[in-house]
Coordinates of C-alpha atoms in Angstrom, one line a residue:
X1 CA 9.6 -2.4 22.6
X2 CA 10.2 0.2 25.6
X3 CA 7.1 0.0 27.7
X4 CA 3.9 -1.1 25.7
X5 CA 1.5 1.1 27.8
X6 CA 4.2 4.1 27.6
X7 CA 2.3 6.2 25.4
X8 CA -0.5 6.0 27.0
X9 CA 0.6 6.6 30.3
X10 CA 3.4 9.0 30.1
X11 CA 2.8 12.5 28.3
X12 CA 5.3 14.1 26.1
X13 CA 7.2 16.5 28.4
X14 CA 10.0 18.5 26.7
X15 CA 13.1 20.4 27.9
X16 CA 11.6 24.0 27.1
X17 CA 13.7 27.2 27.3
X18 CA 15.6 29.3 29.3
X19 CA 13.4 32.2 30.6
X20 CA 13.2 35.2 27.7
X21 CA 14.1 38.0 29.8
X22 CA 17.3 36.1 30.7
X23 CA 18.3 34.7 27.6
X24 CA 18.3 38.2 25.5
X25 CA 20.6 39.2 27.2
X26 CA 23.7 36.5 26.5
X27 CA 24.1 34.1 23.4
X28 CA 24.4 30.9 25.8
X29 CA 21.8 27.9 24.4
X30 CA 18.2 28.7 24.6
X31 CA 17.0 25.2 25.7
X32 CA 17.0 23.6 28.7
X33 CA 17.3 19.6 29.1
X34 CA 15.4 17.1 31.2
X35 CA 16.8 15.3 33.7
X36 CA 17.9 11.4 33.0
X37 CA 14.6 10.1 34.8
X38 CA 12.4 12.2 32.6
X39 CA 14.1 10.9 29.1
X40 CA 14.0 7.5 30.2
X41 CA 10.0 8.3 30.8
X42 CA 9.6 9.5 27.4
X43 CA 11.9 6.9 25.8
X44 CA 9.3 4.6 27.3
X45 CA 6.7 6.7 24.8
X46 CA 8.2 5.0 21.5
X47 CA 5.8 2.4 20.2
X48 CA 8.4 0.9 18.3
X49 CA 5.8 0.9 15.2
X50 CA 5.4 -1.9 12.7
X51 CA 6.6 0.5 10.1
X52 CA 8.5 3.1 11.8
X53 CA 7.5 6.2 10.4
X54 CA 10.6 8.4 12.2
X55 CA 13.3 6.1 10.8
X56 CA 11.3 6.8 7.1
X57 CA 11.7 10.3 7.7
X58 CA 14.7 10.8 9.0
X59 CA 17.5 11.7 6.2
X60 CA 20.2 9.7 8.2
X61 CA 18.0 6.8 8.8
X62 CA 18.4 7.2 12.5
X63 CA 17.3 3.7 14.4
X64 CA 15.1 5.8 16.3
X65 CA 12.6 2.9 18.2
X66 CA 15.7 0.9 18.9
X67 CA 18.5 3.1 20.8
X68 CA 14.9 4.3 22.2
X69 CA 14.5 1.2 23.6
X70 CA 18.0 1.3 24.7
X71 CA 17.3 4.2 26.8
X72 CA 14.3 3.0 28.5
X73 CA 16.6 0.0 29.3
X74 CA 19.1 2.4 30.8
X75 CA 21.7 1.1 28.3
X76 CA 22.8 4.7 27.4
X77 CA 26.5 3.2 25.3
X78 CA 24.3 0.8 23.7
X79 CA 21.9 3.5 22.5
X80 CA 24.9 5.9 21.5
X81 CA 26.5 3.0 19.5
X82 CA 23.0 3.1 17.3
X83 CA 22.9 6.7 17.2
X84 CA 26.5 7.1 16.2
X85 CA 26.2 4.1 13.5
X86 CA 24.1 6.9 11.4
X87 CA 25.5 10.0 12.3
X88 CA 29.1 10.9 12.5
X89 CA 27.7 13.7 15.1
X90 CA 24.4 13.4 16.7
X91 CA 25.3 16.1 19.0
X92 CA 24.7 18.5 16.5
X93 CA 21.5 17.4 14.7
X94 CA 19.7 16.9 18.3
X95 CA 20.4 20.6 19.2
X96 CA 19.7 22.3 15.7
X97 CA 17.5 19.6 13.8
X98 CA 13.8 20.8 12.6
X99 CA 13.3 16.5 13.2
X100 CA 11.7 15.5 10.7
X101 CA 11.0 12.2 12.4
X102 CA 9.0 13.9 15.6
X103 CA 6.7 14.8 12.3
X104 CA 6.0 11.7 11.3
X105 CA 5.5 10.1 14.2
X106 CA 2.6 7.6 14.9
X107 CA 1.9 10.4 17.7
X108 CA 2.3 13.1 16.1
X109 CA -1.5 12.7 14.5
X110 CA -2.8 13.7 18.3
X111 CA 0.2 15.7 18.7
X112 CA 2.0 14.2 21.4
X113 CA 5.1 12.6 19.0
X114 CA 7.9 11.8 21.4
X115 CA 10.7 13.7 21.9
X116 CA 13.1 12.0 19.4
X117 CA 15.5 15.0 19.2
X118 CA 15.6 16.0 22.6
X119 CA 16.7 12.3 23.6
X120 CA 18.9 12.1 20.9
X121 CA 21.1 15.3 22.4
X122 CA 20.9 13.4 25.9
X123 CA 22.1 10.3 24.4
X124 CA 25.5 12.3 23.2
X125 CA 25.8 14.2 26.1
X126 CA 25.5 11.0 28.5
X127 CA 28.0 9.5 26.3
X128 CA 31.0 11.8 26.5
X129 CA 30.2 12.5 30.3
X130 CA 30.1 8.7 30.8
X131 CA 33.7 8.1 28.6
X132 CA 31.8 6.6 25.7
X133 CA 32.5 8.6 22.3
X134 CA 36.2 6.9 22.0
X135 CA 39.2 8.0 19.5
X136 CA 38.7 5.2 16.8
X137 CA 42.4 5.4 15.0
X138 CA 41.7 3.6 11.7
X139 CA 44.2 0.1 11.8
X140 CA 45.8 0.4 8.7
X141 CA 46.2 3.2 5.9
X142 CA 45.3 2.5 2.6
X143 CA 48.0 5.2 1.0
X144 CA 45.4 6.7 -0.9
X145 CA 44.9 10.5 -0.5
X146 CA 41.3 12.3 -0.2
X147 CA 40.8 16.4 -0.2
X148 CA 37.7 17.7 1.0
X149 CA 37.0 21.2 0.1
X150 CA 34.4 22.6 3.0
X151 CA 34.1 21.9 6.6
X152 CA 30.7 21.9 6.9
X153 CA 28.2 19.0 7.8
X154 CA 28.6 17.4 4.8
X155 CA 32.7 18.1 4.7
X156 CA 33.1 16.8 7.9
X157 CA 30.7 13.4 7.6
X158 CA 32.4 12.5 3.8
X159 CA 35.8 13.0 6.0
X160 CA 34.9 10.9 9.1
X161 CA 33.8 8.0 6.8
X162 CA 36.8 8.3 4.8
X163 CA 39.3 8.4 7.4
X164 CA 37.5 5.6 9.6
X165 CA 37.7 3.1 6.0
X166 CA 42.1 4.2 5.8
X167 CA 42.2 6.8 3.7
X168 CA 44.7 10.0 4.5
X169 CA 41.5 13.0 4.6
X170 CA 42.5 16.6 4.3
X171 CA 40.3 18.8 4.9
X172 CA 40.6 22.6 2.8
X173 CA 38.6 25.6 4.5
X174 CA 38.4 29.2 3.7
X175 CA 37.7 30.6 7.0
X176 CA 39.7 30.6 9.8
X177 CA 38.0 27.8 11.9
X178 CA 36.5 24.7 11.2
X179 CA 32.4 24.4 10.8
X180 CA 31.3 26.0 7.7
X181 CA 27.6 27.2 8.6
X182 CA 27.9 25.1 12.0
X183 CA 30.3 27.9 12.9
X184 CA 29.9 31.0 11.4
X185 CA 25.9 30.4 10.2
X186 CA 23.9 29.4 13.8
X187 CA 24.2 31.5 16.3
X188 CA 25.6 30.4 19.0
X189 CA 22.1 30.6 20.9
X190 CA 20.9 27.7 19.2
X191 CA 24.8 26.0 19.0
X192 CA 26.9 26.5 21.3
X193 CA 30.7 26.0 19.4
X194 CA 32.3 24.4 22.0
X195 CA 30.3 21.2 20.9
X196 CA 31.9 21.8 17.3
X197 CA 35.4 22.0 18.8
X198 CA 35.0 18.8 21.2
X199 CA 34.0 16.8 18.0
X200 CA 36.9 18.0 15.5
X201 CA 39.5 17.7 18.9
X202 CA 38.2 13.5 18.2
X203 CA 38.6 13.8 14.7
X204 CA 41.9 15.3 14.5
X205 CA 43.5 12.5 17.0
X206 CA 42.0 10.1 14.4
X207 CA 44.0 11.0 11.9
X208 CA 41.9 13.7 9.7
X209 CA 44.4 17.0 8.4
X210 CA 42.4 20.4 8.5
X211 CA 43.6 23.3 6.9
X212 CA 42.1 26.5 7.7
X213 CA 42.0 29.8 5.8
X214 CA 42.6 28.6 2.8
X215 CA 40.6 29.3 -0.5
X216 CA 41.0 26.4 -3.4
X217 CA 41.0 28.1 -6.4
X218 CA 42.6 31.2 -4.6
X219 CA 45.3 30.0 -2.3
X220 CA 45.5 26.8 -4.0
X221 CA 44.5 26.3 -7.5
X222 CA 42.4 22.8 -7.9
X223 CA 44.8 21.1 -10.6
X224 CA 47.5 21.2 -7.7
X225 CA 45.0 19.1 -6.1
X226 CA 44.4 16.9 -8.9
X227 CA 48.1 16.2 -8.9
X228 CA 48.2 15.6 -5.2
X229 CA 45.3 13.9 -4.4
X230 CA 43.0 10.8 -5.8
X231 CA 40.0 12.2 -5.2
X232 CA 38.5 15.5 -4.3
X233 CA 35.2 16.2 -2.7
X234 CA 33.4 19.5 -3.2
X235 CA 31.5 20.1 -0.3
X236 CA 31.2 24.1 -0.6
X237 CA 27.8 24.5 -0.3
X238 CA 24.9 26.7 -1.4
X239 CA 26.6 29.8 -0.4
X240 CA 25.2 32.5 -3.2
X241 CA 22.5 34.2 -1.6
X242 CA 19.3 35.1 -3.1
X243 CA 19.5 39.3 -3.8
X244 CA 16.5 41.3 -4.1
X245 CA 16.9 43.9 -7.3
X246 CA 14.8 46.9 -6.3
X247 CA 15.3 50.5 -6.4
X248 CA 17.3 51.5 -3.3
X249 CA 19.0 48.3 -2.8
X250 CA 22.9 49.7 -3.0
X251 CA 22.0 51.9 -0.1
X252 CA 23.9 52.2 3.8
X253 CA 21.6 49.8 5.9
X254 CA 20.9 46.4 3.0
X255 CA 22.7 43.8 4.0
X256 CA 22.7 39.9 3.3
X257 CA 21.1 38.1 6.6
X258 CA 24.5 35.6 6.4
X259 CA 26.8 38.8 6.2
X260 CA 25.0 39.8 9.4
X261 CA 25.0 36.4 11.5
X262 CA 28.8 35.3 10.3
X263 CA 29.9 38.7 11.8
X264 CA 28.5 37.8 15.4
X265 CA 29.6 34.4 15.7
X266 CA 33.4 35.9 14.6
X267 CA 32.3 38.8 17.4
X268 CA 31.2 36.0 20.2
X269 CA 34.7 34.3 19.1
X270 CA 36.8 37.2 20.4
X271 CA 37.1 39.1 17.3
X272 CA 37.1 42.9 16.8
X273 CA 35.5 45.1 14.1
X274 CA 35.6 48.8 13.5
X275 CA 32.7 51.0 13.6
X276 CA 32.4 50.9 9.9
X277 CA 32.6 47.2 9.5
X278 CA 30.2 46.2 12.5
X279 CA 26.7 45.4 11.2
X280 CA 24.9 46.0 14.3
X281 CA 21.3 46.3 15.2
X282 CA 21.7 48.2 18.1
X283 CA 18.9 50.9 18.8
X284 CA 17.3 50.5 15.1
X285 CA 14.5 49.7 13.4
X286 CA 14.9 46.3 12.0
X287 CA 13.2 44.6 9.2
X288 CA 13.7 40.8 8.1
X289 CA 12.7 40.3 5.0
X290 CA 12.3 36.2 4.7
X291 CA 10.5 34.1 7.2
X292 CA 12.8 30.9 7.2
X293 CA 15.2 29.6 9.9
X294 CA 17.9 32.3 8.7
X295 CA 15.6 35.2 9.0
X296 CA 14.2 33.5 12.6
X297 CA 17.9 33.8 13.7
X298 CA 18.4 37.1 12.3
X299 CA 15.6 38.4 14.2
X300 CA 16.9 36.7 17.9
X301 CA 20.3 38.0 17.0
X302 CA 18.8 42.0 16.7
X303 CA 16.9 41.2 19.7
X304 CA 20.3 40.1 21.6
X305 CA 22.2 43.2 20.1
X306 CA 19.3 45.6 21.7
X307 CA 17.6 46.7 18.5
X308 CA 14.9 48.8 19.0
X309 CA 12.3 47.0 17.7
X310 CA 12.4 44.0 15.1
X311 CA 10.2 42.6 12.3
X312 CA 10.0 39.9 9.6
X313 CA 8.3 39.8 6.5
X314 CA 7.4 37.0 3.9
X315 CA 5.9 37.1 0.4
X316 CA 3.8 34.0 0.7
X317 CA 0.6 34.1 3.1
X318 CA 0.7 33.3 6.6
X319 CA 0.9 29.2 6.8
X320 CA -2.4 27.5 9.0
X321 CA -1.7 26.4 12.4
X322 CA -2.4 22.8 11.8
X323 CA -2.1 20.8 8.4
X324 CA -4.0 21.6 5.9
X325 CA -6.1 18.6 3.7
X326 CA -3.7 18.4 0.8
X327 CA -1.4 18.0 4.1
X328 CA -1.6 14.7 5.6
X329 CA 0.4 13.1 8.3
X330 CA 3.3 11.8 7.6
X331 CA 5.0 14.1 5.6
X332 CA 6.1 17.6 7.0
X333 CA 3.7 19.7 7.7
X334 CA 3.5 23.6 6.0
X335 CA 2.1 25.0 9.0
X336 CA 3.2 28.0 10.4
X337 CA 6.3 27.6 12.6
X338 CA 7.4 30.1 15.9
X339 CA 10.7 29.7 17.0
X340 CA 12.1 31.0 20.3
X341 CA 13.4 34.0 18.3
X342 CA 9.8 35.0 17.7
X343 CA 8.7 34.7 21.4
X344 CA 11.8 36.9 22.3
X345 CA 9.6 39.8 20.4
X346 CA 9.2 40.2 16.8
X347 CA 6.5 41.4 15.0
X348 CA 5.7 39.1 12.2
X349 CA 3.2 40.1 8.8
X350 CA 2.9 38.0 5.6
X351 CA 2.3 38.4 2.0
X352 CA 4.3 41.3 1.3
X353 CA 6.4 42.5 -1.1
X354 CA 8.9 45.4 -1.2
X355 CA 9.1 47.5 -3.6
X356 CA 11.9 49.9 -3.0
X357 CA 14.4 50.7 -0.1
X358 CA 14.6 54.5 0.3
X359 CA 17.6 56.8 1.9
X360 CA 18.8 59.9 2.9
X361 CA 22.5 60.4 2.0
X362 CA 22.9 57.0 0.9
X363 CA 21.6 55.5 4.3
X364 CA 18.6 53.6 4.7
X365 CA 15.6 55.3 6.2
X366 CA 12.6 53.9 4.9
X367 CA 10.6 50.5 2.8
X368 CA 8.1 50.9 0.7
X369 CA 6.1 47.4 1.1
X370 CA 2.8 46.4 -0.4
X371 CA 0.6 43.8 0.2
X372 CA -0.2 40.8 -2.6
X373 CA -2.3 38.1 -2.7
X374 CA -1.7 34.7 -4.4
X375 CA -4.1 32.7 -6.7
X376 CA -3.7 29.9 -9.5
X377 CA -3.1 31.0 -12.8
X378 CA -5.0 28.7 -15.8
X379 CA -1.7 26.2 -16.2
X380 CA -2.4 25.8 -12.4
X381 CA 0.8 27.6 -11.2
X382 CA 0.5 30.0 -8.3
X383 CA 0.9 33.9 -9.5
X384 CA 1.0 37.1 -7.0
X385 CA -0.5 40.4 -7.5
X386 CA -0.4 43.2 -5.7
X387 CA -3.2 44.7 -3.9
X388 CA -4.2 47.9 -5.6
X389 CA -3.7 51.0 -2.7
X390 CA -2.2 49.3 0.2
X391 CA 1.5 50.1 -0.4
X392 CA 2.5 51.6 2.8
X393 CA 6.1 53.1 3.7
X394 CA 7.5 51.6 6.9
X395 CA 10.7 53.3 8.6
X396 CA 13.8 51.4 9.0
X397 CA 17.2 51.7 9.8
X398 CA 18.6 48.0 8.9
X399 CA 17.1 45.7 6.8
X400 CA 18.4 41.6 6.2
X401 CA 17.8 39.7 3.1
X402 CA 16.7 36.3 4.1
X403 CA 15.4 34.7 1.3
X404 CA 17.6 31.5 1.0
X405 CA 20.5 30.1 -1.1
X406 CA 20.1 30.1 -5.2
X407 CA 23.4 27.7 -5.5
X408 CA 27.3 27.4 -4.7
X409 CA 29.5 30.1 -5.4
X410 CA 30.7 29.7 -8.9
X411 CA 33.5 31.5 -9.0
X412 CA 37.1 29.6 -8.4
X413 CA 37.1 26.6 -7.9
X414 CA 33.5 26.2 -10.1
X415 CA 34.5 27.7 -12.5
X416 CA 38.4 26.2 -12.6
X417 CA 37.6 22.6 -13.3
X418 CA 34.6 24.2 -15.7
X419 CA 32.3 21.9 -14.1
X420 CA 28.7 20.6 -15.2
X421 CA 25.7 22.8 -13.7
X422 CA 22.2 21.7 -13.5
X423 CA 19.3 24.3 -14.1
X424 CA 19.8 25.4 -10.2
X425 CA 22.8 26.6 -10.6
X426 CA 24.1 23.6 -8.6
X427 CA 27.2 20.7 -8.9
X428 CA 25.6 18.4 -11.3
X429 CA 26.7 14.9 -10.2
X430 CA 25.7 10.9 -11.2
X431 CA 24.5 8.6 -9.1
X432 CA 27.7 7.9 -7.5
X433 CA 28.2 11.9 -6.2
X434 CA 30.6 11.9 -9.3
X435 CA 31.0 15.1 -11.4
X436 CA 31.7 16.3 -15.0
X437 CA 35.8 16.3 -13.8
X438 CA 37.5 12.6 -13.6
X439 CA 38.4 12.2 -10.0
X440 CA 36.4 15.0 -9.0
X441 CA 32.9 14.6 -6.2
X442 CA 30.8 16.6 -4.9
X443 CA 27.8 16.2 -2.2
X444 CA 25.5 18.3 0.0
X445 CA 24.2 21.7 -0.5
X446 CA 26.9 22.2 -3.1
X447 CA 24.8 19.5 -5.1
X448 CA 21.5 19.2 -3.6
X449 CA 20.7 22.8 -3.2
X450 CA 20.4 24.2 0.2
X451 CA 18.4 22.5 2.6
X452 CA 19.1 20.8 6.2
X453 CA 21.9 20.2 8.1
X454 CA 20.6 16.6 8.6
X455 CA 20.5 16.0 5.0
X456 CA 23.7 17.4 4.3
X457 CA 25.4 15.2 7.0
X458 CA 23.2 11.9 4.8
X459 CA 24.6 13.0 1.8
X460 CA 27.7 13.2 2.9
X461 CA 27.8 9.7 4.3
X462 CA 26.5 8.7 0.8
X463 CA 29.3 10.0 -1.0
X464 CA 31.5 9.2 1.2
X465 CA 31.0 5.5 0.7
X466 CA 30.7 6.3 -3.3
X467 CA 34.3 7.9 -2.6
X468 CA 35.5 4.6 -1.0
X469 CA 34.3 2.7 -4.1
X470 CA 35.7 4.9 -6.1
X471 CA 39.2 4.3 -4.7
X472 CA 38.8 0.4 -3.8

């Protein structure tokens, strides 16, 4: 244990952010770090639990109390050997990560949880300043051949666990960098991609092949693979955005909130659009119609492109501010959740639906929203209705659908090897990440359904080692 009187003396402290009327104005990193004395303080916070609720929560199994420890010991390549034992890149998780763990903290119940993601970023950063994160080139090959289709977080984890156990890794992506969401999904406000590029510069000296723009099931049909390769990995994720069918929807002005992001991250990377193909916010009225992490960064990225003003909708009623009683510590708590996006300025209203985009010469010029209300029907599921008389027409010029990811894109490579779905819409796969198709696995989002970068990076690592069986 750190310091056994560190939670009581020490109070959490955090990084915080970068000053708002700054920040709008560039897509550098919103938060800020502490300095090395600081995270050594707060290490000293861990309690190093009998049962250590963070390490329960965490979908990597982070050893949060003991590289803590390290930390408060000032052994900073000790802690990032613990880190890095779970995580093929904790640099990533401890910038974007909702951490899970800091909710289920013993301290959490006043709180005061310690700053397990902030110290987790430090850890990483210390390391490659200090010459720690090494090139590990795997000893020996075992001759056996793996292709990964997908580059994102759980892409690259199956491929670092793959290549580290001998195995020749290839990694197949359809854009023309590697990342998959990491890239082209975050903005660069919350990631910057330099961090992406450091990492892959370490994992292409160790040995892992990445092919960039291109499509399996276009550029390469997935039987060539078959032929090639002893095993493939799908790890294409939950890419098939949820639509909303009302009146209005075809018009100038509707877009998908991924179409939107994707386009400023290529933007940010250098790369040119015409007038007709730039999706930009600029001097509009824009509405958000989602109120998840997607929609939060659709509303900081309107706010960065000067839009004149910006607000986000959701269906479902406006979360409480703490946890409720069906709520208890330690699982995750359904409260309602501000990001730095919303204290950039963004007006924010809950349960309401839209009923119909309307135009002017096919552009978008106004919504017709109403408000609902939710209640439990007699089989005890929750059913909305809608007010009667409080639809209301709001004007807008740009509208985003954020309403998350139904399942991975079926068409290609889905559809090629006819693989097994499962009532989602998703990759159906056994126990050991194995699919319908001999030789064929799949993991992440593209099997799981679309949730957090931490969990894809854990499922990864899971198949990953089911992979390694697989070929041993």
């Amino acid at each position: 244990m750190a310091d056994p009187k560190g939670f009581m003396n020490i109070t959490r402290k955090e990084g915080g952010n970068r000053p708002v009327n700054e920040r709008v104005d560039d897509y550098g990193e919103v938060e800020q770090t502490l300095n090395q004395e600081d995270r050594v303080l707060q290490a000293s916070r861990c309690m190093d639990c009998g049962i250590p609720f963070c390490h329960w929560a965490c979908p990597v199994g982070s050893k949060i109390p003991e590289w803590q420890d390290a930390v408060y010991k000032g052994e900073w390549k000790l802690a990032s050997d613990i880190l890095h034992s779970t995580n093929s890149f904790p640099e990533f998780t401890g910038r974007i990560c909702p951490s899970p763990c800091e909710k289920s903290c013993v301290l959490a119940i006043h709180d005061e949880a310690v700053t397990i993601r902030e110290n987790e970023a430090s850890i990483v950063e210390k390391a490659f300043d200090s010459g720690y994160v090494q090139v590990r080139i795997p000893e020996h090959r075992t001759g056996k051949k793996v292709a990964i289709i997908g580059s994102g977080p759980a892409g690259l984890s199956t491929a670092d666990l793959l290549n580290q156990a001998g195995h020749t890794v290839t990694v197949f992506e359809k854009d023309d960098a590697i990342g998959g969401l990491l890239r082209y999904g975050i903005p660069d406000f919350k990631l910057n991609k330099k961090v992406i590029d450091r990492r892959l510069a370490i994992f292409e000296q160790e040995g892992i092949i990445f092919k960039t723009n291109t499509s399996v099931g276009e550029d390469i049909k997935g039987e060539e693979l078959v032929k090639d390769y002893d095993a493939i990995v799908l790890t294409i994720g939950a890419m098939k955005p949820r639509d909303l069918p009302a009146e209005g929807r075809e018009l100038v002005g509707v877009h998908f909130a991924m179409d939107f992001l994707r386009q400023q991250n290529k933007v940010n990377r250098g790369e040119q659009f015409t007038n007709g193909e730039r999706l930009a916010a600029t001097g509009k009225n824009v509405l958000v119609i989602g109120g998840g992490d997607t929609g939060s960064d659709c509303v900081g990225t309107s706010i960065r492109q000067k839009a004149k003003s910006v607000t986000q909708i959701e269906i479902l009623p406006k979360p409480p501010e703490s946890r409720a009683k069906g709520n208890p510590w330690p699982y995750w708590p359904t409260t309602l959740k501000t990001s730095t996006s919303h204290q950039e300025g963004c007006e924010r209203k809950w349960s309401l639906n839209t009923k119909r985009f309307i135009g002017e010469n096919g552009q978008l010029k106004q919504v017709e929203l109403v408000e609902v209300e939710w209640n439990k029907g007699e089989n005890g599921q929750w059913q909305m209705t809608e007010k009667p008389e409080t639809a209301y027409l709001m004007d807008v010029d740009m509208v985003m659908l954020s309403m998350g990811f139904l399942s991975p894109v079926h068409e290609g490579l889905v559809k090629e090897f006819d693989l097994e779905l499962d009532q989602r819409g998703n990759i159906k796969i056994d126990e050991k990440y194995q699919t319908s198709k001999a030789n064929v696995f799949a993991a992440g989002d593209a099997s799981n359904g679309a949730s957090l970068v931490v969990t894809a990076i854990a499922k990864g690592r899971e198949a990953a080692e089911s992979v390694h069986e697989f070929l041993s």
